[in-house]
XYZ file of C-alpha atoms in Angstrom:
586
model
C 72.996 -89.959 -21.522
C 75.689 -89.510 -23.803
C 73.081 -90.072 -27.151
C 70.901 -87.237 -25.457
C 73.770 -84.773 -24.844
C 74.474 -84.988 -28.810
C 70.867 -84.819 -29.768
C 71.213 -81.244 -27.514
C 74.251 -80.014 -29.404
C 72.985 -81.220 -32.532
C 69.744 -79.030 -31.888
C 72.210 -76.247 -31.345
C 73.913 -76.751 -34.401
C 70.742 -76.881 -36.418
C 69.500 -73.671 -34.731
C 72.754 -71.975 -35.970
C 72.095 -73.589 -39.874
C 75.161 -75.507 -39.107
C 74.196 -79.250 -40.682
C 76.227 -79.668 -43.313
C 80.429 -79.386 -42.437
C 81.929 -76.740 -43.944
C 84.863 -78.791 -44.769
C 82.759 -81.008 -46.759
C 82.662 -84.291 -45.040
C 79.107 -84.288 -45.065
C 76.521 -84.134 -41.872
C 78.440 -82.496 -38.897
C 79.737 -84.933 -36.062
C 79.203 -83.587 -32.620
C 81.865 -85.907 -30.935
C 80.385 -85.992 -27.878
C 82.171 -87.993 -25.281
C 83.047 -88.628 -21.599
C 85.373 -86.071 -19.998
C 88.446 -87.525 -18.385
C 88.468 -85.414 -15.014
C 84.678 -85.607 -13.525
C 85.654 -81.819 -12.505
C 85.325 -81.025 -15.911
C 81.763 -82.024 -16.015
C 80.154 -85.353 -17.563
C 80.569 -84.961 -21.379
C 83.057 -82.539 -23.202
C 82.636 -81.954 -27.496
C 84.952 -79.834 -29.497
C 82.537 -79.101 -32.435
C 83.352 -75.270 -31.894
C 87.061 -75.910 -32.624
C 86.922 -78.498 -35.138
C 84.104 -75.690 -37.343
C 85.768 -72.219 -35.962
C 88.183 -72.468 -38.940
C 86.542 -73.348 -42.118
C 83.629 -70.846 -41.032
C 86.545 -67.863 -40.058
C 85.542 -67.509 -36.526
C 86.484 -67.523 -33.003
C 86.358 -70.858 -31.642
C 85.180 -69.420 -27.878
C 82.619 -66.978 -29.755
C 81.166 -69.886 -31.663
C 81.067 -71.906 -28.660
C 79.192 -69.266 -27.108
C 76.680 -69.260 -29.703
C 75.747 -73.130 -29.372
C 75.470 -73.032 -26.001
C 73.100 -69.732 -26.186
C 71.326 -72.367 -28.808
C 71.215 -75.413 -26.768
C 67.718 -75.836 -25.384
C 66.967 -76.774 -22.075
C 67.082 -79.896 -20.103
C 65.941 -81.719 -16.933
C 68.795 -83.769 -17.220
C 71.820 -81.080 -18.009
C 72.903 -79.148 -14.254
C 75.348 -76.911 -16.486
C 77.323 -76.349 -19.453
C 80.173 -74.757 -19.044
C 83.334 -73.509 -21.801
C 86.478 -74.297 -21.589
C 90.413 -73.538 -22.815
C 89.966 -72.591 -26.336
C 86.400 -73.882 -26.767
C 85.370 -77.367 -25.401
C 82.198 -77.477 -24.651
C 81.366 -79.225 -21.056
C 78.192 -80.652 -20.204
C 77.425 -81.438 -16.120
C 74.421 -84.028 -15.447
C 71.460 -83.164 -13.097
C 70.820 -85.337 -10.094
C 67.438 -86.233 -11.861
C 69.921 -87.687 -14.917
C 71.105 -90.323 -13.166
C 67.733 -91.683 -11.370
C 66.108 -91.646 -15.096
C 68.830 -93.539 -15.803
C 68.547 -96.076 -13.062
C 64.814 -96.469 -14.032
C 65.629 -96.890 -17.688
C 68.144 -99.779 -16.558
C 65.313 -101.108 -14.656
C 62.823 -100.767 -17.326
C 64.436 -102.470 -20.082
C 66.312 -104.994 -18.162
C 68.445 -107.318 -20.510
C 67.789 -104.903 -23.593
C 69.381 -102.214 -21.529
C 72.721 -101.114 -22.949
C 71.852 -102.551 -26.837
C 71.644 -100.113 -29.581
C 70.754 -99.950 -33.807
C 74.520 -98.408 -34.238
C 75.140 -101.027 -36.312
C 71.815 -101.437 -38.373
C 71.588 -102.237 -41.822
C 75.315 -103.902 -41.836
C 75.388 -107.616 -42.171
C 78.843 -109.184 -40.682
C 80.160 -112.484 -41.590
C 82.662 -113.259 -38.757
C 84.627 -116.484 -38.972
C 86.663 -117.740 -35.985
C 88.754 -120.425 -34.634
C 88.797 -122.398 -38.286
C 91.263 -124.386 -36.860
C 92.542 -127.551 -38.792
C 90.665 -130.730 -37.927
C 94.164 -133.034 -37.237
C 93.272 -133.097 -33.674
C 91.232 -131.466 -30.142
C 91.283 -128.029 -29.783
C 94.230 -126.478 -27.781
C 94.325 -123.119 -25.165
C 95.137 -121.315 -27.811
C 91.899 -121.982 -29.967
C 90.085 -121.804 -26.496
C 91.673 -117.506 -26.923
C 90.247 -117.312 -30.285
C 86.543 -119.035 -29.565
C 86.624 -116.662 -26.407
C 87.075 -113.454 -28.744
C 85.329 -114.537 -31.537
C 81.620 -115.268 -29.961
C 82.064 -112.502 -27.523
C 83.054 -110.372 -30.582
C 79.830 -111.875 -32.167
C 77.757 -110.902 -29.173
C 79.171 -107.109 -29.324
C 78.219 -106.699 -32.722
C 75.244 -108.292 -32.204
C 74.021 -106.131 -29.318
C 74.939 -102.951 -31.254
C 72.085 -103.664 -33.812
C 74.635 -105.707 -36.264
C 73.259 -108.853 -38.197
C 75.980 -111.131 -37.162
C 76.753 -115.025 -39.296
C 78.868 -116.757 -37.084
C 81.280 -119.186 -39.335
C 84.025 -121.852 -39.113
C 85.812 -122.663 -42.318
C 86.483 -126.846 -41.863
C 90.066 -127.215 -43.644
C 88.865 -130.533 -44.976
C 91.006 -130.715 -47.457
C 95.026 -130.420 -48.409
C 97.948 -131.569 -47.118
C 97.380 -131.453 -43.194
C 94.258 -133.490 -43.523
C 96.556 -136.386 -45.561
C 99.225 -136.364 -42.882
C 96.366 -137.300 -40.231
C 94.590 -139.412 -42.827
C 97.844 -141.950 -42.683
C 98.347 -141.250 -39.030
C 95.465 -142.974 -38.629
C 96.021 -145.652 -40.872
C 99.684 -146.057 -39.383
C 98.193 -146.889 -36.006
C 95.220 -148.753 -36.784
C 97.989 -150.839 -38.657
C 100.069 -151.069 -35.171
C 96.935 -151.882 -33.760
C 96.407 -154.718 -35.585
C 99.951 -155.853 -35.424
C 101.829 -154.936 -38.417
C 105.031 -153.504 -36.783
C 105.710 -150.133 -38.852
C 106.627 -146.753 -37.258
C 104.528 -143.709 -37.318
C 106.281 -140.585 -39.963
C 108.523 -138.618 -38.232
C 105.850 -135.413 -38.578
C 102.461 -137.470 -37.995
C 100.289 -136.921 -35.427
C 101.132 -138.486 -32.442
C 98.182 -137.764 -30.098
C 96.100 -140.257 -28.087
C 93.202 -139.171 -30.048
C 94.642 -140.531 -33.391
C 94.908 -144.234 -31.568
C 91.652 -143.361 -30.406
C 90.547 -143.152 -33.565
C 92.380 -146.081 -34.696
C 90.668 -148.247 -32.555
C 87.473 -147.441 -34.053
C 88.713 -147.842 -37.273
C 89.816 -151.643 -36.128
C 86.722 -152.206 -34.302
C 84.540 -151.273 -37.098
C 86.775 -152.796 -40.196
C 88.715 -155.353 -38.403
C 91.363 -156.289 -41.056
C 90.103 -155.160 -43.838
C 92.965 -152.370 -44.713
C 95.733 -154.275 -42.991
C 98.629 -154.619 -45.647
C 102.134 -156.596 -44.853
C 104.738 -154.520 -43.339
C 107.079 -155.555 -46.370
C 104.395 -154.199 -48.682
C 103.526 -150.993 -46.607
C 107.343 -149.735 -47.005
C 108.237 -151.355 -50.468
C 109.940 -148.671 -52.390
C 109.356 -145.664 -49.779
C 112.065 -143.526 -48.867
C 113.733 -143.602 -45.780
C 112.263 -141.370 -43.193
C 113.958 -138.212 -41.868
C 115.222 -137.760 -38.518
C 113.165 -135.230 -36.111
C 113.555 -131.728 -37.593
C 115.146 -132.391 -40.799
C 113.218 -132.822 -44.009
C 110.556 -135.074 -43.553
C 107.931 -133.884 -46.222
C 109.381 -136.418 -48.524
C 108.532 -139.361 -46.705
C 105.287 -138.381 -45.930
C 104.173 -137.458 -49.312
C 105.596 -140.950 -50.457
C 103.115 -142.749 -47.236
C 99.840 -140.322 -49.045
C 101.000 -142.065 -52.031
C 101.435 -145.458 -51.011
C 98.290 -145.413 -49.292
C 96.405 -144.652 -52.196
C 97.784 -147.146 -53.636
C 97.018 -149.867 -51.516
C 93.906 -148.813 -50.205
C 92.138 -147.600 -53.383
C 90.533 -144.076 -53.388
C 87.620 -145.825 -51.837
C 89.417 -147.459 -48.790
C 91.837 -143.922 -48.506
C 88.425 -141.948 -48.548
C 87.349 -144.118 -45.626
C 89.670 -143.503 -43.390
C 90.215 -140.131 -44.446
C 87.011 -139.324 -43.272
C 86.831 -141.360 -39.978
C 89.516 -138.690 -39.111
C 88.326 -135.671 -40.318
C 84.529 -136.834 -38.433
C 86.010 -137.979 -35.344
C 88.106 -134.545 -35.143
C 85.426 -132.357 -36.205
C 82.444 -133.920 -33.683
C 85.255 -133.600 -30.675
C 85.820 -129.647 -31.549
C 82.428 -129.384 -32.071
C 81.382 -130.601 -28.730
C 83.855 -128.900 -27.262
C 83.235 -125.645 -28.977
C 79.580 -126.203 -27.444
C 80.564 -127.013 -24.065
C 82.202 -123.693 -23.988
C 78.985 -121.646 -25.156
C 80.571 -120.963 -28.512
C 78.256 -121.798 -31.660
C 77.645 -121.634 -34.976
C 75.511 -120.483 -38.135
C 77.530 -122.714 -40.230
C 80.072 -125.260 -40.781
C 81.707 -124.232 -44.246
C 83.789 -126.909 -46.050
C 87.031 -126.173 -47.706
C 85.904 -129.305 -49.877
C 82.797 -127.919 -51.223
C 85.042 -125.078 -53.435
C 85.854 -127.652 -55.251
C 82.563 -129.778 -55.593
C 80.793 -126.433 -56.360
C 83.047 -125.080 -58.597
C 83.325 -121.869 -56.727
C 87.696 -121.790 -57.414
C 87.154 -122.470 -60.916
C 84.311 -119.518 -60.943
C 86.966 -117.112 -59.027
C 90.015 -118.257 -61.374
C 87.828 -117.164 -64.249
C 86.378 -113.968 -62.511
C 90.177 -112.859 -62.373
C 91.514 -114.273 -65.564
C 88.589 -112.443 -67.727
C 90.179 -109.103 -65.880
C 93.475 -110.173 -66.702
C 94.762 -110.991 -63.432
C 96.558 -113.870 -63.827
C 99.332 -114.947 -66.193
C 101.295 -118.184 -66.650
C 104.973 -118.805 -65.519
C 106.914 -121.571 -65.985
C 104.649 -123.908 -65.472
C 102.496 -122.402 -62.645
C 99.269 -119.655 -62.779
C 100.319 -116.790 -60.982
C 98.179 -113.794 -59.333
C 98.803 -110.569 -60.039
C 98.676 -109.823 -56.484
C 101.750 -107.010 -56.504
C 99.520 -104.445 -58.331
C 97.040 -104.175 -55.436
C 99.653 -103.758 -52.364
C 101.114 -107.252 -51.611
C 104.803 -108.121 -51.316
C 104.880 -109.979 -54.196
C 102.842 -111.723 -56.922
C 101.146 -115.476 -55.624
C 100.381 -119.065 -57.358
C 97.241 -119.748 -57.471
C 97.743 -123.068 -59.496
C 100.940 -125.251 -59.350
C 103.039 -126.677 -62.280
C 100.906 -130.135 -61.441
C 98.030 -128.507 -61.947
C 96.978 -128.498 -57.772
C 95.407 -125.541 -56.689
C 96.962 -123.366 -54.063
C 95.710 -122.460 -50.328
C 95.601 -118.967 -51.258
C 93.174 -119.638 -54.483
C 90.679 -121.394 -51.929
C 90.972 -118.617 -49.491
C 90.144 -115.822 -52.213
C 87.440 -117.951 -54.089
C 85.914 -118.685 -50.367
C 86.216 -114.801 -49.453
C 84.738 -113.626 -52.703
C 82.104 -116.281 -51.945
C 81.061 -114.774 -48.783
C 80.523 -111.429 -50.775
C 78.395 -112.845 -53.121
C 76.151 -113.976 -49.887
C 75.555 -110.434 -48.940
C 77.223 -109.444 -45.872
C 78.768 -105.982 -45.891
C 81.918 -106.581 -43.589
C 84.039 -110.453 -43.784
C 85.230 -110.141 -40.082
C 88.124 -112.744 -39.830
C 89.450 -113.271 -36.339
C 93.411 -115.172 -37.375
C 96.272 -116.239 -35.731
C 99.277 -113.650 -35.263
C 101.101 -115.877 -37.851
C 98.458 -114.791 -40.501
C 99.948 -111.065 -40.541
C 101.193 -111.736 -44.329
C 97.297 -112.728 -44.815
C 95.605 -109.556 -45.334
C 96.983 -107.504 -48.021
C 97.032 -111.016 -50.571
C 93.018 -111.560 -49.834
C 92.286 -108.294 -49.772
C 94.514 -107.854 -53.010
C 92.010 -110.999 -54.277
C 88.968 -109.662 -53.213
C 90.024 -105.930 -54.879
C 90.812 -107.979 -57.834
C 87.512 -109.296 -58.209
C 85.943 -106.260 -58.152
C 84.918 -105.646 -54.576
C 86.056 -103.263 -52.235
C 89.132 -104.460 -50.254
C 88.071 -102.713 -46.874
C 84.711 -105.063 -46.671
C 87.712 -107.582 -44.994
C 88.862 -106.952 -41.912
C 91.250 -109.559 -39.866
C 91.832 -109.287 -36.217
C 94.646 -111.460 -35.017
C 95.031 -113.444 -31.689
C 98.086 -113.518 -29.912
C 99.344 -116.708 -28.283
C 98.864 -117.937 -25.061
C 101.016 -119.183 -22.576
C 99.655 -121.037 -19.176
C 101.269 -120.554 -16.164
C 101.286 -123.139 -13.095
C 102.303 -122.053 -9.522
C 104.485 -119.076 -11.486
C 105.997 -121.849 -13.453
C 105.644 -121.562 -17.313
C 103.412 -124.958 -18.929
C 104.706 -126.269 -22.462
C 102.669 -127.415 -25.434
C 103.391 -129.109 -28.962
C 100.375 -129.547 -30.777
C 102.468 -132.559 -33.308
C 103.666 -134.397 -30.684
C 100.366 -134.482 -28.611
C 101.663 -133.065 -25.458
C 99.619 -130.029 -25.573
C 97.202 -128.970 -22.844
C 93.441 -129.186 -24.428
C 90.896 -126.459 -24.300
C 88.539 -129.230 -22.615
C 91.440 -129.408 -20.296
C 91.286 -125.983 -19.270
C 88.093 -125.865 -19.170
C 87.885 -128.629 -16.263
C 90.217 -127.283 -14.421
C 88.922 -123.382 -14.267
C 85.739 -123.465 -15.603
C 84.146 -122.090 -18.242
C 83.274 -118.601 -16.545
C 87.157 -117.937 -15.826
C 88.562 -119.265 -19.581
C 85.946 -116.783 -21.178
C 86.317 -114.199 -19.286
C 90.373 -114.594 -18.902
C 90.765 -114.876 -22.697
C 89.641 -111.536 -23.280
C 91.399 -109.432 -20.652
C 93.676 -108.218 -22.665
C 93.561 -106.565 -26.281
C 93.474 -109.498 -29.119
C 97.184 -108.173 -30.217
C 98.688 -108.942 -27.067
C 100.088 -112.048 -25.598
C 98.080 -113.502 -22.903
C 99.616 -115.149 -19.568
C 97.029 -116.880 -18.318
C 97.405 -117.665 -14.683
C 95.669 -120.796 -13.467
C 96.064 -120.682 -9.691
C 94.494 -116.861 -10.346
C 91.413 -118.246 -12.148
C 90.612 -120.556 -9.608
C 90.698 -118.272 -6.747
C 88.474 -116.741 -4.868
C 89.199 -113.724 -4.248
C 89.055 -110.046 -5.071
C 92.240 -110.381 -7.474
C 90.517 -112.186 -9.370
C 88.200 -110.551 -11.909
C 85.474 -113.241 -12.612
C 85.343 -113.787 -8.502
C 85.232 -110.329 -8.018
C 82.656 -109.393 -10.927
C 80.164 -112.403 -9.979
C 80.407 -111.578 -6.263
C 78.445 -108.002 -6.797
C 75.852 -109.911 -8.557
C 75.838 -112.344 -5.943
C 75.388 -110.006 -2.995
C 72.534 -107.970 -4.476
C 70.959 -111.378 -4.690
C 71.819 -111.964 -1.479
C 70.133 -109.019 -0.343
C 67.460 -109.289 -2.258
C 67.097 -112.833 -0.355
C 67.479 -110.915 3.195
C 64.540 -108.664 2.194
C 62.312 -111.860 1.552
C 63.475 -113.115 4.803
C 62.243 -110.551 6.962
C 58.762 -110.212 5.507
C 59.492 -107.077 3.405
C 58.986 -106.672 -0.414
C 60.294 -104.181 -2.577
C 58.525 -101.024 -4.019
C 59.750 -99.986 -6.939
C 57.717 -97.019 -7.971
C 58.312 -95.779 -4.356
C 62.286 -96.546 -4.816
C 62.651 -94.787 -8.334
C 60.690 -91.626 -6.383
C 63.155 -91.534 -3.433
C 66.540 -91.808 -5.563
C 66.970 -88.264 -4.469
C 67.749 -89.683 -1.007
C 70.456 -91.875 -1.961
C 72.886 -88.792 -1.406
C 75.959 -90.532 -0.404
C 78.861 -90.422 -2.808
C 79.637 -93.973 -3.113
C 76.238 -94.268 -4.618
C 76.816 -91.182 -6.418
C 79.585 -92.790 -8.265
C 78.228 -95.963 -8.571
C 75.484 -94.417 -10.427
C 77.628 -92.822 -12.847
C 79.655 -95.380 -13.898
C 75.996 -97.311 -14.453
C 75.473 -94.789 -17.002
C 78.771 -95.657 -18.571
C 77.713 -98.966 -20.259
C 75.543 -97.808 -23.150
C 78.776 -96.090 -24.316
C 81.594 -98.945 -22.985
C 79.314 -101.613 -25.164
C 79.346 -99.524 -28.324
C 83.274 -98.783 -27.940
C 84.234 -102.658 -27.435
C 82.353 -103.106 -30.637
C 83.555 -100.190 -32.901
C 86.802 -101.251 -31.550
C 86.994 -104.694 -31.453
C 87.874 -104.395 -27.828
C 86.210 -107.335 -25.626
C 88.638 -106.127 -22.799
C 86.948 -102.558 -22.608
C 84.386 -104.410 -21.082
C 85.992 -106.547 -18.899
C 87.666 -103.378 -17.546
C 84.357 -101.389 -17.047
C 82.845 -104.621 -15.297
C 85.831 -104.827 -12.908
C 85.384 -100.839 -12.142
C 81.880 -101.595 -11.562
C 82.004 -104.175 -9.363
C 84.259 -102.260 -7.115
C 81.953 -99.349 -7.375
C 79.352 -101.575 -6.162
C 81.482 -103.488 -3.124
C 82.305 -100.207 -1.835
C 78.880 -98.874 -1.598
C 77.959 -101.918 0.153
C 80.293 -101.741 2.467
C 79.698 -98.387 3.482
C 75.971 -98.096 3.870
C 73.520 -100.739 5.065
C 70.522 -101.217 2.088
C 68.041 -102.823 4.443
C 67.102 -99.932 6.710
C 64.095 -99.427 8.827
C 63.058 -96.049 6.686
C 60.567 -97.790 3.605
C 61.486 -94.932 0.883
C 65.090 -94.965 1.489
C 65.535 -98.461 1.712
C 63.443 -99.007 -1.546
C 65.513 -96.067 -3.548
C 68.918 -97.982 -2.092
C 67.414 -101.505 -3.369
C 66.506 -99.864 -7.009
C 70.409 -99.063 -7.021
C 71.136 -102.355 -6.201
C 68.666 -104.036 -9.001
C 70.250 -101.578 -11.562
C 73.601 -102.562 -10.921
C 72.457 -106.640 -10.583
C 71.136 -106.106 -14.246
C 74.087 -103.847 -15.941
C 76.737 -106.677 -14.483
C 74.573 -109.899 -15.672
C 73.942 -108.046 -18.879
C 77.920 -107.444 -19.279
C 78.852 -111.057 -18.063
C 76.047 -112.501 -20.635
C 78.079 -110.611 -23.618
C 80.959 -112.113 -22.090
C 79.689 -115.399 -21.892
C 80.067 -115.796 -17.973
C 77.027 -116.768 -15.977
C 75.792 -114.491 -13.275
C 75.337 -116.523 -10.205
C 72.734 -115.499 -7.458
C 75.214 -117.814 -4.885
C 78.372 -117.561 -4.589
């Protein structure tokens, strides 16, 4: 409804020669949108105030004039002005039963739109580290990031879903000898693991594999393993030293071919596990994009060149520096080290430059809420280069914190004792994790209540959502039961019976979700949804449980069940973006 309110105003405007803004920002915005107070009508714009001034008149007299210019409509009641000059639009009855047939009409395409068309996103999320299984705090970023991809997606969007594999650089050698360090315990050479490896089950896991496939064949003395290595650092002083002497040492011993080997049993055995988890939890991918292949392709170098042929880079003491100060950042970055290693922040500008270079309009990158210093240094890359810094956008995720019975759970992702997303996942399900993760906005930390999400009842959303779908199934069940069938041309012709109120509001908020899916996507906002859902569903409950559906009159009892149906399909088409199933049992 709201798109055919602004085609009416925009007829209005065009009737009064009024298509260009005066003000010079191009074609003339109606701003149409939903009034707060339903007393004040439907849909509200304030085109007559925002144009009164640059055209020197009256904002009331000029609102006068589009409304005398608005044609007529089947679906407008009244249009009213108000204060200094909104303009307030009031639906006709027959509004909202063309919009219960249109629900019913285009069924799962209901509520999709081409606001987005012609723009081709590249969103990466999660892109978390291979060293080990996914935690609840990835599980917050995979919820966001597909349902994100499914917003976008539905609002006409072409959407490449992406995870950046950090197969290479430091993290990846600390695992590497992890590893190694085990599968050494596990065949019996008595060493201890680095104070800062990885400690997790799944690196003796991997171990074993590593022992039953090679047997001994990069087993090395004890004496030999810590020849000449420093000593190791106590827990939480400095234990980088140590570590980077192990990398070394294992080099040594094992040759790059040997190192490579177990490198890789790692980095595999990691990445299958988050990939099959990633799966399990609905969340996929377009591609799998290796940190490595920068390298192997040459696409650094290229981006070191790009920027040193503009003269954005200049040598100090030792180390290749990036003019990154002249384009907004804090201060100027390394890009290559004294040793000649290239930096973190050269792979992550050569990678995003990349993904320009591929096409896509808008790099979408859904980060942690420790990336806040990331922005302004890629963008300052990117701007650099010679694209437009505002074709990245980063969203970051807040952390999560579970909560047991009230009582607050720990996690350490080094020291293994972390609770899994796999773990969560068995213990709620994957309906209450997705739909739980995005309840609240992206910048805000997320309790996540366990005991909640496993309840059943109305306090809990995904219960509470899936239960209106449910009963309308139900229902629908009933009417089979008794020998009746559903008529739906007779239903959509009798919506003028369905007079009470709860259905009255019930069908209003139906109309809502054209607009609620196009707001959660221009604004990044998963939870808008989850909200309108929630609001929905109660809409719905309450209806049913003040009027029976199944009544002996055919017409009425068909125009009630077309109701139902409409609200069955907005709710499974809102828990599909969501990734949440609609059950027909509950």
């Amino acid at each position: 409804m709201k798109s055919h309110v602004t085609d009416l105003v925009r007829h209005a405007l065009k009737s009064l020669d009024l298509t260009t803004d005066p003000s010079g920002n191009g074609a003339i915005d109606p701003h149409v949108e939903r009034t707060r107070d339903p007393r004040h009508g439907d849909f509200t714009t304030n085109v007559a105030m925002r144009l009164a001034k640059p055209l020197g008149r009256r904002p009331r007299e000029l609102a006068e004039a589009l409304v005398a210019a608005l044609p007529a409509s089947a679906q407008v009641d009244r249009v009213d002005i108000a204060g200094p000059g909104f303009i307030n639009f009031t639906l006709s009855e027959a509004a909202g039963r063309t919009q219960i047939a249109e629900i019913l009409d285009r069924g799962q395409a209901y509520g999709c739109s081409d606001m987005g068309r012609g723009t081709r996103v590249l969103l990466e999320y999660v892109s978390a580290n291979p060293t080990g299984p996914l935690h609840v705090g990835h599980g917050r970023h995979a919820a966001y990031g597909a349902t994100l991809a499914n917003l976008l997606s539905a609002t006409g969007h072409e959407v490449h879903r992406e995870y950046y594999v950090n197969d290479a650089g430091r993290q990846m050698e600390i695992l590497a000898i992890s590893v190694w360090v085990r599968y050494l315990q596990a065949r019996g050479v008595e060493i201890a693991m680095p104070a800062n490896g990885y400690r997790g089950d799944y690196v003796r896991d991997i171990a074993g594999t590593l022992s039953a496939v090679y047997g001994d064949r990069f087993v090395v003395a004890a004496e030999t393993f810590r020849d000449g290595l420093p000593p190791d650092a106590p827990e939480g002083g400095d234990q980088d030293t140590y570590v980077d002497a192990v990398v070394v040492r294992a080099r040594e011993l094992l040759g790059e071919e040997g190192y490579r080997e177990i490198f890789d049993q790692g980095l595999n055995a990691v990445l299958d596990d988050i990939r099959d988890d990633l799966e399990g939890f609905g969340v996929s991918y377009d591609r799998w994009y290796s940190e490595r292949s920068l390298s192997t392709h040459g696409t650094i170098d290229a981006a070191l060149d790009r920027l040193s042929a503009r003269d954005r880079l200049y040598v100090k003491e030792g180390a290749t520096w990036f003019r990154a100060s002249d384009y907004g950042d804090e201060k100027d970055r390394v890009v290559i080290r004294e040793n000649g290693v290239k930096t973190y922040f050269a792979s992550d500008i050569a990678y995003h430059h990349e993904k320009r270079t591929r096409g896509f309009d808008l790099l979408l990158d859904v980060l942690g809420a420790d990336h806040h210093g990331y922005v302004a240094r890629v963008r300052a890359g990117l701007e650099a280069m010679g694209e437009r810094p505002e074709t990245l956008e980063v969203r970051l995720v807040q952390f999560v914190t579970l909560y047991r019975g009230g009582e607050k759970m720990q996690m350490s992702t080094r020291s293994g004792e972390f609770v899994t997303l796999r773990e969560l996942r068995e213990e709620v399900g994957n309906d209450a994790a997705r739909l739980f993760y995005v309840m609240r906005s992206n910048d805000q930390h997320l309790d996540f209540d366990l005991e909640l999400a496993k309840s059943s009842s109305s306090d809990n959303p995904v219960y509470y959502i899936q239960y209106a779908h449910a009963r309308v199934c139900s229902v629908m069940r009933q009417l089979t039961e008794r020998g009746l069938a559903w008529n739906r041309e007779q239903g959509l012709a009798a919506l003028e019976q369905v007079e009470e109120p709860q259905a009255k509001a019930l069908t209003r908020s139906l109309s809502r979700y054209p607009e609620v899916i196009e707001l959660a996507a221009l604004n990044r906002a998963p939870q808008t949804l989850v909200f309108y859902l929630r609001d929905l569903a109660h809409d719905f409950h309450t209806w049913y449980n003040a009027q029976p559906f199944l009544v002996d009159d055919a017409a009425l009892r068909d125009a009630r069940l077309a109701l139902c149906l409409a609200a069955r399909q907005v709710i499974a088409n809102g828990l599909t973006l969501l990734g949440v199933s609609a059950p027909e049992r509950m």
